[in-house]
Amino acid sequence: MASVPVPSASNPMRPVLPNRGVATVKSVLSGDTVVLLGRATSTDTKAPEVVFTFERVTAPRTASKGNDNKDEPGAFPAREWLRKTCVGKSVCFETRKQGATAGDRVYGLLFISPSNGDGKQLNLAVEAVRLGHATPKTIGASNDGESQENDGGDGETDPAVEYQNLLNNAYEEAKAAGVGVHSKSQLVRSMKNSVEDFATLSLVEKSQKLCENGAVKCVVEHVFDGSRLRCLVTDPAMTSDGLIYGSFTLIIAGVSSPRVGNPKSNVESEPFADEARQFVEVRLLNRELRISLHGTDKSETCAVGTVHHPKGNIAVELLKRGLGRVTDWTVRLMNPMDVPALRVAENNAKRTNLKVWHDYEPPKLSGAAEIQGTVVEILTGDTVLILPDGETFDDDSKLKKVSLASVRCPRLGNERTGKPDEPYAFECKERLRSLTIGKSVRVTVNYERDIPMGESSDMRQFGTISVGKRDDIGETLIADGLAESQRHRDDDEKSARYDILVAAESIAKAAKKGMHSEKDYGTRNVNDLTDPKKAKANAGSLIGNKKLKAIVEYIFNGSRFKMYIPSENCYVVFALSNVRCPQPNPSSYARSQGRAAEPFGEASKRHARLSVHQRSVEISCSGMTQGGVVTGDLMIGSGANKRDFSLELVMAGLGYVDQRRIDYGEAPKTLVDAQTSAKAKKLNIWSIEQKKEEVQAPKSKEEEEVKVQLSEIRSGNHFFYHVVGDEAIKEIDDSMKKFTEENGTSGAPCDVKVGKVVAALFDGSWYRAKIVEKKENSTVSVLFIDHGNLDVVKVSTHLRPLSDELGTDKIPPVAKEAELILTIVRSTEDDYGLDAARMLNDVAWGKELNARVYYSSEGKSYLTLTDPSDDSKSINETIVAAGLGRVPKQSEVNAISKKVSSGSEAKKLATKFAKAQEAARTSRSGMWRYGDIGDDDDEDF
């Protein structure tokens, strides 16, 4: 019979197959039916699909709800043979019969090139019959009458008769060989469904125990969406436990794709859901793959696992293309070594705004992305107050409140409401205190949150805090079992080290440390001797000549504290016996606001906060007042650095010796001499006796203009400079030359701490340098504070202690850090960023320039630079006009103008730069070469 003409489809959305063509086998439904996948006409359309059945051939029916989940004999081997033979491969089809409606299937022949490569195509229908996987619908019949009618009298063989004869011959061969449906023993598979017939958790546990490398072999039967599959267990290792041919739903670990809708329920698909499903179907559907099952969802209905494909991890590929998001709850079940690839793929998709991330914007920080400073106070087990480097602690607003990113510590209780601490809350806070208080730390801010605080709110920064050799204090707390990783929503920003935190928590749980211990948490009882009656009753155990270790819990003023004494397990109120300090402002938590602050009362209290608050100190108790306050001496520091805090207060002019002690001759001579010296120098409280406290006139709002010369260029808008005529430059250069002549060029042992200023060797001479970071192989990264350049040097040969007279308190750093205001350039890793830096070097290096400083923030000046020989245009504008820099967005300009004394002047400057930018864009200069750079370019700066 000749090929039947293909009718036109009544549904234009349904593809109509030509008489002959080529397609890809998407899936195999049974031993005689496949789904063919065509080619999409455009990137926005879905590839056409048709159900294709072998003509004149029938195969046993596979298990379904219609036949009680039981195969007809030989149905599963038939389907498996056809699946293994052609799924995912290109086949040639010949259409014999095709209906005109969308629900009709197509009947015809499929041909595939054999694996032996002999060039002769294999007729799959005939081969299925030959192997006993199918049978002809009519056995032994031939259509001679029809053949004669269609051969045209030329003697040619009718293709339909030839095909029928091939089927008959193949059938006889199979029957004679007793293969497939003709064999005496045939496989009859009974399907089992998870939850209904077996527990999903049992499948997970058995697969980890019985299967090769803990991965069970399965066939992907259906794809619900990009991250949910229906799988069939085909691993022989599961036969003994009756789980062979078990069907279960799999959630792909580490990724969640958009959900596909349900037309029957009028539920529309989420954006990119169909694309994600099609992406997975083309690669996984009907493939037999190994799957590592990690666990189940909360309801124990679906298994969670990783699909092992020869070409990679499907979860990573989905994330890489923006077709899914990382799901943290499934990530927690995975091997930690497999997680970084997921994060990298998702971050790349976010950065390029692919698919589901098309409207993603990176978190905008209200402050600096990195903070270096000293921890002044521990508020809770995961929150600290930090004084940034370069800031003077003259007001509480200078302190930065930072919480550990993605870390949750046990909550402290509230004495007023009677709410107790959560278990391990004290231990967590104490561990954080011992690791960070008074130490130099580096904070990498990951995100910000608006924290409700009663009627107001607090914009809190969350970051990774590193101190010394510990890269992440949060990881240390979690590893000790004193805190746990935060459970974020999938779209929440989180710590850059989140997966490391999760891994540390898993290890702590396995070791049953801290809060993960099965032991009951003991109640912590501390004897509170801040009550005067209790204090007097226990005075004998405290007062004497013995020295006690204590921790300063709270500061009332510069000389009065609440302390915890570990050896006595008690709280006491302690005051210096010989020194008094001015009263600060009453605490905001005080029941009565009391009297106003005395001069320098706040300064004295701040000094105590910086020196002793939450530090381990040594006290000697010599007496007790009628109010139950323990009095004595207080020593801070240790070893050679141990010093008398009373003497330190008096020397700084922040405290005074009790006059009664002086009158009675009981005051130590060292304190009296120190007070005399402070008076003579009119330090702090003694500045009031001679004259009234000077009230400084407000600084002029006019921007500062100076002549400068660049000393270091970091990028096209970031540099260091010297002020022309600054005598300190020559003074420090001469001093360091003399230092080099006296000490030679050999290194010497010194205190290697981040933030410490030392002498560092560069090009055969010693220069002042601040240690920025400790590196591997006994090296450190240093910043040469008088020039602005960075270098990595060896500790043993290139560092030595700096003389006291060369300290920054005597001679401040002469290199000033600056940035071109309202001028954004790319990183020097980018070609245009490198060109911007080269242009700045060409137009500014070695010249005396006019600098107009508009404002300063965190030790950095924001300014314009102008060449005196051509003052018609600033260097800022020159870089923008060359297309190597751009002007910030209007919202950023508005924010900058608020920092400048003359906000309108800043806006005028921005308008001027914007005209230069427009000219560069129009002429396609620099970064504008290929047109508008778009908002995505913000991430490159």
mmCIF file of C-alpha atoms in Angstrom, residues 266-550:
data_model
loop_
_atom_site.group_PDB
_atom_site.id
_atom_site.type_symbol
_atom_site.label_atom_id
_atom_site.label_comp_id
_atom_site.label_asym_id
_atom_site.label_seq_id
_atom_site.Cartn_x
_atom_site.Cartn_y
_atom_site.Cartn_z
ATOM 1 C CA ASN A 266 -7.107 26.655 35.946
ATOM 2 C CA VAL A 267 -3.700 27.085 37.600
ATOM 3 C CA GLU A 268 -1.224 28.829 35.344
ATOM 4 C CA SER A 269 2.429 27.923 35.174
ATOM 5 C CA GLU A 270 4.918 30.153 36.888
ATOM 6 C CA PRO A 271 7.272 32.098 34.590
ATOM 7 C CA PHE A 272 9.935 29.881 32.970
ATOM 8 C CA ALA A 273 8.314 26.708 34.388
ATOM 9 C CA ASP A 274 7.667 25.119 30.977
ATOM 10 C CA GLU A 275 11.174 25.959 29.801
ATOM 11 C CA ALA A 276 12.705 24.372 32.910
ATOM 12 C CA ARG A 277 10.614 21.215 32.511
ATOM 13 C CA GLN A 278 11.484 20.903 28.821
ATOM 14 C CA PHE A 279 15.177 21.382 29.638
ATOM 15 C CA VAL A 280 15.037 18.449 32.077
ATOM 16 C CA GLU A 281 12.832 16.257 29.876
ATOM 17 C CA VAL A 282 15.251 16.427 26.964
ATOM 18 C CA ARG A 283 18.118 15.300 29.211
ATOM 19 C CA LEU A 284 16.592 12.949 31.791
ATOM 20 C CA LEU A 285 13.227 11.618 30.683
ATOM 21 C CA ASN A 286 13.275 7.831 30.164
ATOM 22 C CA ARG A 287 16.997 7.678 30.975
ATOM 23 C CA GLU A 288 18.272 5.045 33.375
ATOM 24 C CA LEU A 289 20.517 6.843 35.828
ATOM 25 C CA ARG A 290 21.926 6.406 39.304
ATOM 26 C CA ILE A 291 20.405 8.587 42.023
ATOM 27 C CA SER A 292 21.889 9.229 45.474
ATOM 28 C CA LEU A 293 18.978 9.588 47.885
ATOM 29 C CA HIS A 294 19.795 11.919 50.811
ATOM 30 C CA GLY A 295 16.490 11.985 52.697
ATOM 31 C CA THR A 296 12.852 12.990 52.391
ATOM 32 C CA ASP A 297 10.702 16.060 52.737
ATOM 33 C CA LYS A 298 8.940 16.845 56.030
ATOM 34 C CA SER A 299 5.930 14.670 55.216
ATOM 35 C CA GLU A 300 8.195 11.787 54.118
ATOM 36 C CA THR A 301 6.251 11.662 50.860
ATOM 37 C CA CYS A 302 8.956 12.632 48.397
ATOM 38 C CA ALA A 303 12.569 11.544 48.325
ATOM 39 C CA VAL A 304 15.356 14.111 47.979
ATOM 40 C CA GLY A 305 18.371 13.146 45.928
ATOM 41 C CA THR A 306 21.098 13.955 43.434
ATOM 42 C CA VAL A 307 20.832 12.611 39.867
ATOM 43 C CA HIS A 308 24.167 11.363 38.517
ATOM 44 C CA HIS A 309 24.264 12.081 34.788
ATOM 45 C CA PRO A 310 27.394 11.294 32.746
ATOM 46 C CA LYS A 311 27.554 14.901 31.579
ATOM 47 C CA GLY A 312 27.132 16.611 34.946
ATOM 48 C CA ASN A 313 24.701 17.659 37.653
ATOM 49 C CA ILE A 314 21.279 18.681 36.313
ATOM 50 C CA ALA A 315 20.753 20.928 39.357
ATOM 51 C CA VAL A 316 23.873 22.929 38.494
ATOM 52 C CA GLU A 317 22.788 23.212 34.862
ATOM 53 C CA LEU A 318 19.343 24.511 35.854
ATOM 54 C CA LEU A 319 20.853 27.091 38.183
ATOM 55 C CA LYS A 320 23.450 28.102 35.618
ATOM 56 C CA ARG A 321 20.681 28.930 33.131
ATOM 57 C CA GLY A 322 18.522 30.782 35.634
ATOM 58 C CA LEU A 323 15.840 28.083 35.601
ATOM 59 C CA GLY A 324 15.825 27.520 39.355
ATOM 60 C CA ARG A 325 16.901 28.728 42.763
ATOM 61 C CA VAL A 326 18.984 27.025 45.431
ATOM 62 C CA THR A 327 16.793 25.499 48.157
ATOM 63 C CA ASP A 328 18.587 25.549 51.466
ATOM 64 C CA TRP A 329 16.492 22.847 53.133
ATOM 65 C CA THR A 330 17.551 20.301 50.499
ATOM 66 C CA VAL A 331 21.128 21.607 50.512
ATOM 67 C CA ARG A 332 21.348 20.640 54.192
ATOM 68 C CA LEU A 333 20.797 17.000 53.184
ATOM 69 C CA MET A 334 23.555 16.980 50.549
ATOM 70 C CA ASN A 335 27.249 16.242 50.725
ATOM 71 C CA PRO A 336 28.862 19.614 51.575
ATOM 72 C CA MET A 337 31.440 19.055 48.821
ATOM 73 C CA ASP A 338 28.676 19.199 46.173
ATOM 74 C CA VAL A 339 27.210 22.511 47.337
ATOM 75 C CA PRO A 340 29.767 25.150 46.159
ATOM 76 C CA ALA A 341 29.042 24.372 42.500
ATOM 77 C CA LEU A 342 25.365 25.161 43.118
ATOM 78 C CA ARG A 343 26.166 28.501 44.756
ATOM 79 C CA VAL A 344 28.554 29.507 41.975
ATOM 80 C CA ALA A 345 25.987 28.675 39.305
ATOM 81 C CA GLU A 346 23.213 30.610 41.078
ATOM 82 C CA ASN A 347 25.448 33.622 41.729
ATOM 83 C CA ASN A 348 26.427 33.761 38.050
ATOM 84 C CA ALA A 349 22.761 33.670 37.022
ATOM 85 C CA LYS A 350 21.945 36.402 39.550
ATOM 86 C CA ARG A 351 24.775 38.581 38.323
ATOM 87 C CA THR A 352 23.596 38.320 34.708
ATOM 88 C CA ASN A 353 19.853 38.500 35.566
ATOM 89 C CA LEU A 354 19.032 35.257 33.777
ATOM 90 C CA LYS A 355 15.425 33.945 33.633
ATOM 91 C CA VAL A 356 13.996 33.745 37.164
ATOM 92 C CA TRP A 357 16.545 36.354 38.259
ATOM 93 C CA HIS A 358 15.545 38.846 35.544
ATOM 94 C CA ASP A 359 14.476 41.413 38.154
ATOM 95 C CA TYR A 360 17.102 40.593 40.763
ATOM 96 C CA GLU A 361 19.034 43.466 42.308
ATOM 97 C CA PRO A 362 22.013 42.852 44.602
ATOM 98 C CA PRO A 363 21.553 44.060 48.189
ATOM 99 C CA LYS A 364 22.356 47.725 48.657
ATOM 100 C CA LEU A 365 24.274 48.523 51.802
ATOM 101 C CA SER A 366 23.793 51.770 53.652
ATOM 102 C CA GLY A 367 27.397 51.672 54.863
ATOM 103 C CA ALA A 368 30.764 50.235 53.911
ATOM 104 C CA ALA A 369 30.917 46.652 52.645
ATOM 105 C CA GLU A 370 33.947 45.978 54.856
ATOM 106 C CA ILE A 371 34.684 47.261 58.344
ATOM 107 C CA GLN A 372 37.942 46.974 60.225
ATOM 108 C CA GLY A 373 37.943 47.955 63.853
ATOM 109 C CA THR A 374 38.027 46.959 67.495
ATOM 110 C CA VAL A 375 35.247 45.129 69.309
ATOM 111 C CA VAL A 376 34.084 47.365 72.155
ATOM 112 C CA GLU A 377 31.115 45.419 73.503
ATOM 113 C CA ILE A 378 29.360 42.054 73.160
ATOM 114 C CA LEU A 379 25.598 42.609 73.170
ATOM 115 C CA THR A 380 24.425 39.020 72.631
ATOM 116 C CA GLY A 381 25.915 35.762 71.484
ATOM 117 C CA ASP A 382 25.783 36.952 67.862
ATOM 118 C CA THR A 383 25.884 40.770 68.013
ATOM 119 C CA VAL A 384 28.778 43.121 68.795
ATOM 120 C CA LEU A 385 29.623 46.823 68.817
ATOM 121 C CA ILE A 386 32.712 47.776 66.806
ATOM 122 C CA LEU A 387 34.726 50.984 66.738
ATOM 123 C CA PRO A 388 36.036 51.326 63.162
ATOM 124 C CA ASP A 389 39.741 51.983 62.684
ATOM 125 C CA GLY A 390 40.531 55.664 62.360
ATOM 126 C CA GLU A 391 37.451 56.736 64.337
ATOM 127 C CA THR A 392 37.729 58.509 67.675
ATOM 128 C CA PHE A 393 35.310 57.192 70.258
ATOM 129 C CA ASP A 394 33.809 60.523 71.224
ATOM 130 C CA ASP A 395 30.180 59.464 70.805
ATOM 131 C CA ASP A 396 28.203 56.225 70.803
ATOM 132 C CA SER A 397 27.111 56.921 67.241
ATOM 133 C CA LYS A 398 30.669 56.081 66.119
ATOM 134 C CA LEU A 399 30.098 52.440 67.103
ATOM 135 C CA LYS A 400 28.839 50.000 64.471
ATOM 136 C CA LYS A 401 26.369 47.339 65.554
ATOM 137 C CA VAL A 402 27.055 44.146 63.625
ATOM 138 C CA SER A 403 25.402 40.731 63.896
ATOM 139 C CA LEU A 404 26.881 37.476 62.659
ATOM 140 C CA ALA A 405 25.436 36.671 59.221
ATOM 141 C CA SER A 406 23.311 33.502 58.993
ATOM 142 C CA VAL A 407 23.984 32.603 62.636
ATOM 143 C CA ARG A 408 21.351 32.203 65.332
ATOM 144 C CA CYS A 409 22.485 32.068 68.933
ATOM 145 C CA PRO A 410 20.367 31.155 71.983
ATOM 146 C CA ARG A 411 18.469 34.199 73.229
ATOM 147 C CA LEU A 412 19.345 35.901 76.502
ATOM 148 C CA GLY A 413 16.601 36.301 79.062
ATOM 149 C CA ASN A 414 15.159 39.434 80.646
ATOM 150 C CA GLU A 415 15.578 39.974 84.378
ATOM 151 C CA ARG A 416 12.818 42.577 84.494
ATOM 152 C CA THR A 417 10.166 40.326 82.984
ATOM 153 C CA GLY A 418 11.536 37.185 84.636
ATOM 154 C CA LYS A 419 12.240 35.530 81.289
ATOM 155 C CA PRO A 420 15.146 33.070 81.674
ATOM 156 C CA ASP A 421 18.050 32.580 79.273
ATOM 157 C CA GLU A 422 17.693 29.922 76.617
ATOM 158 C CA PRO A 423 20.080 26.993 77.176
ATOM 159 C CA TYR A 424 23.687 27.843 76.256
ATOM 160 C CA ALA A 425 22.900 31.570 75.795
ATOM 161 C CA PHE A 426 25.468 32.523 78.459
ATOM 162 C CA GLU A 427 28.094 30.108 77.092
ATOM 163 C CA CYS A 428 27.637 31.455 73.572
ATOM 164 C CA LYS A 429 28.013 35.083 74.620
ATOM 165 C CA GLU A 430 30.999 34.233 76.831
ATOM 166 C CA ARG A 431 32.711 32.373 73.981
ATOM 167 C CA LEU A 432 32.172 35.328 71.652
ATOM 168 C CA ARG A 433 33.534 37.649 74.341
ATOM 169 C CA SER A 434 36.684 35.632 74.858
ATOM 170 C CA LEU A 435 37.326 35.494 71.109
ATOM 171 C CA THR A 436 36.722 39.112 70.136
ATOM 172 C CA ILE A 437 36.509 41.683 72.941
ATOM 173 C CA GLY A 438 39.176 44.338 72.593
ATOM 174 C CA LYS A 439 40.622 42.683 69.504
ATOM 175 C CA SER A 440 41.014 43.992 65.989
ATOM 176 C CA VAL A 441 38.505 42.345 63.675
ATOM 177 C CA ARG A 442 37.535 42.513 60.022
ATOM 178 C CA VAL A 443 33.851 42.451 59.071
ATOM 179 C CA THR A 444 32.608 41.598 55.607
ATOM 180 C CA VAL A 445 29.024 42.867 55.485
ATOM 181 C CA ASN A 446 26.772 40.419 53.619
ATOM 182 C CA TYR A 447 23.351 42.037 54.010
ATOM 183 C CA GLU A 448 21.226 44.393 56.115
ATOM 184 C CA ARG A 449 17.901 43.927 57.898
ATOM 185 C CA ASP A 450 15.440 46.408 59.350
ATOM 186 C CA ILE A 451 15.034 45.110 62.926
ATOM 187 C CA PRO A 452 11.891 46.293 64.800
ATOM 188 C CA MET A 453 12.821 47.958 68.099
ATOM 189 C CA GLY A 454 9.527 48.825 69.783
ATOM 190 C CA GLU A 455 7.981 51.780 67.992
ATOM 191 C CA SER A 456 11.118 52.375 65.919
ATOM 192 C CA SER A 457 13.434 50.127 63.938
ATOM 193 C CA ASP A 458 17.156 49.520 63.652
ATOM 194 C CA MET A 459 18.927 48.988 60.322
ATOM 195 C CA ARG A 460 21.277 46.191 61.352
ATOM 196 C CA GLN A 461 24.308 45.042 59.392
ATOM 197 C CA PHE A 462 24.958 41.293 59.209
ATOM 198 C CA GLY A 463 28.394 40.094 58.259
ATOM 199 C CA THR A 464 31.228 37.627 58.618
ATOM 200 C CA ILE A 465 33.588 38.573 61.445
ATOM 201 C CA SER A 466 37.151 37.344 61.273
ATOM 202 C CA VAL A 467 39.756 37.770 64.001
ATOM 203 C CA GLY A 468 43.327 36.531 63.969
ATOM 204 C CA LYS A 469 43.540 33.129 62.310
ATOM 205 C CA ARG A 470 39.793 32.547 62.576
ATOM 206 C CA ASP A 471 38.129 33.375 59.273
ATOM 207 C CA ASP A 472 34.615 33.268 60.685
ATOM 208 C CA ILE A 473 33.686 33.589 64.345
ATOM 209 C CA GLY A 474 30.192 32.353 63.514
ATOM 210 C CA GLU A 475 31.644 29.076 62.263
ATOM 211 C CA THR A 476 33.554 28.677 65.541
ATOM 212 C CA LEU A 477 30.410 29.182 67.641
ATOM 213 C CA ILE A 478 28.443 26.727 65.512
ATOM 214 C CA ALA A 479 31.253 24.152 65.538
ATOM 215 C CA ASP A 480 31.315 24.363 69.353
ATOM 216 C CA GLY A 481 27.578 23.650 69.489
ATOM 217 C CA LEU A 482 26.827 27.083 70.962
ATOM 218 C CA ALA A 483 24.847 28.432 67.996
ATOM 219 C CA GLU A 484 23.169 27.165 64.856
ATOM 220 C CA SER A 485 22.909 28.271 61.250
ATOM 221 C CA GLN A 486 19.947 30.452 60.393
ATOM 222 C CA ARG A 487 17.110 28.924 58.361
ATOM 223 C CA HIS A 488 16.699 31.431 55.545
ATOM 224 C CA ARG A 489 13.993 31.694 52.959
ATOM 225 C CA ASP A 490 15.274 30.746 49.508
ATOM 226 C CA ASP A 491 15.210 34.342 48.266
ATOM 227 C CA ASP A 492 16.875 35.789 51.386
ATOM 228 C CA GLU A 493 20.405 37.105 51.249
ATOM 229 C CA LYS A 494 22.750 35.080 53.408
ATOM 230 C CA SER A 495 26.354 34.717 54.485
ATOM 231 C CA ALA A 496 28.853 34.053 51.719
ATOM 232 C CA ARG A 497 30.056 31.170 53.932
ATOM 233 C CA TYR A 498 26.571 29.794 54.545
ATOM 234 C CA ASP A 499 27.328 26.277 53.336
ATOM 235 C CA ILE A 500 30.401 26.111 55.571
ATOM 236 C CA LEU A 501 28.215 27.104 58.536
ATOM 237 C CA VAL A 502 25.698 24.378 57.673
ATOM 238 C CA ALA A 503 28.512 21.812 57.423
ATOM 239 C CA ALA A 504 29.907 22.918 60.812
ATOM 240 C CA GLU A 505 26.451 22.482 62.341
ATOM 241 C CA SER A 506 26.165 18.968 60.912
ATOM 242 C CA ILE A 507 29.519 18.029 62.463
ATOM 243 C CA ALA A 508 28.503 19.541 65.829
ATOM 244 C CA LYS A 509 25.234 17.602 65.740
ATOM 245 C CA ALA A 510 27.021 14.353 64.956
ATOM 246 C CA ALA A 511 29.414 14.981 67.862
ATOM 247 C CA LYS A 512 26.477 16.012 70.101
ATOM 248 C CA LYS A 513 28.216 19.175 71.213
ATOM 249 C CA GLY A 514 26.610 21.906 73.273
ATOM 250 C CA MET A 515 22.982 22.507 72.404
ATOM 251 C CA HIS A 516 22.941 19.249 70.403
ATOM 252 C CA SER A 517 23.824 17.211 73.491
ATOM 253 C CA GLU A 518 21.279 14.761 74.828
ATOM 254 C CA LYS A 519 22.204 15.724 78.393
ATOM 255 C CA ASP A 520 19.935 18.042 80.339
ATOM 256 C CA TYR A 521 21.159 21.616 80.473
ATOM 257 C CA GLY A 522 22.028 22.534 84.042
ATOM 258 C CA THR A 523 20.655 25.721 85.550
ATOM 259 C CA ARG A 524 23.255 28.450 86.027
ATOM 260 C CA ASN A 525 23.032 29.970 89.507
ATOM 261 C CA VAL A 526 25.206 32.980 90.333
ATOM 262 C CA ASN A 527 25.371 34.589 93.765
ATOM 263 C CA ASP A 528 24.283 38.212 93.272
ATOM 264 C CA LEU A 529 26.264 40.336 95.753
ATOM 265 C CA THR A 530 25.131 43.619 94.194
ATOM 266 C CA ASP A 531 22.483 43.537 96.938
ATOM 267 C CA PRO A 532 24.120 45.467 99.873
ATOM 268 C CA LYS A 533 22.915 42.985 102.502
ATOM 269 C CA LYS A 534 24.332 39.992 100.664
ATOM 270 C CA ALA A 535 27.544 41.870 99.896
ATOM 271 C CA LYS A 536 28.176 42.678 103.574
ATOM 272 C CA ALA A 537 27.380 39.109 104.600
ATOM 273 C CA ASN A 538 30.026 37.775 102.169
ATOM 274 C CA ALA A 539 32.589 40.564 102.682
ATOM 275 C CA GLY A 540 35.020 38.254 104.480
ATOM 276 C CA SER A 541 35.497 36.031 101.393
ATOM 277 C CA LEU A 542 36.356 39.010 99.183
ATOM 278 C CA ILE A 543 38.264 41.560 101.267
ATOM 279 C CA GLY A 544 41.933 40.829 101.822
ATOM 280 C CA ASN A 545 45.249 41.000 100.093
ATOM 281 C CA LYS A 546 44.565 38.228 97.636
ATOM 282 C CA LYS A 547 44.136 39.053 93.971
ATOM 283 C CA LEU A 548 41.047 37.892 92.114
ATOM 284 C CA LYS A 549 40.328 37.427 88.433
ATOM 285 C CA ALA A 550 37.161 39.209 87.366
#
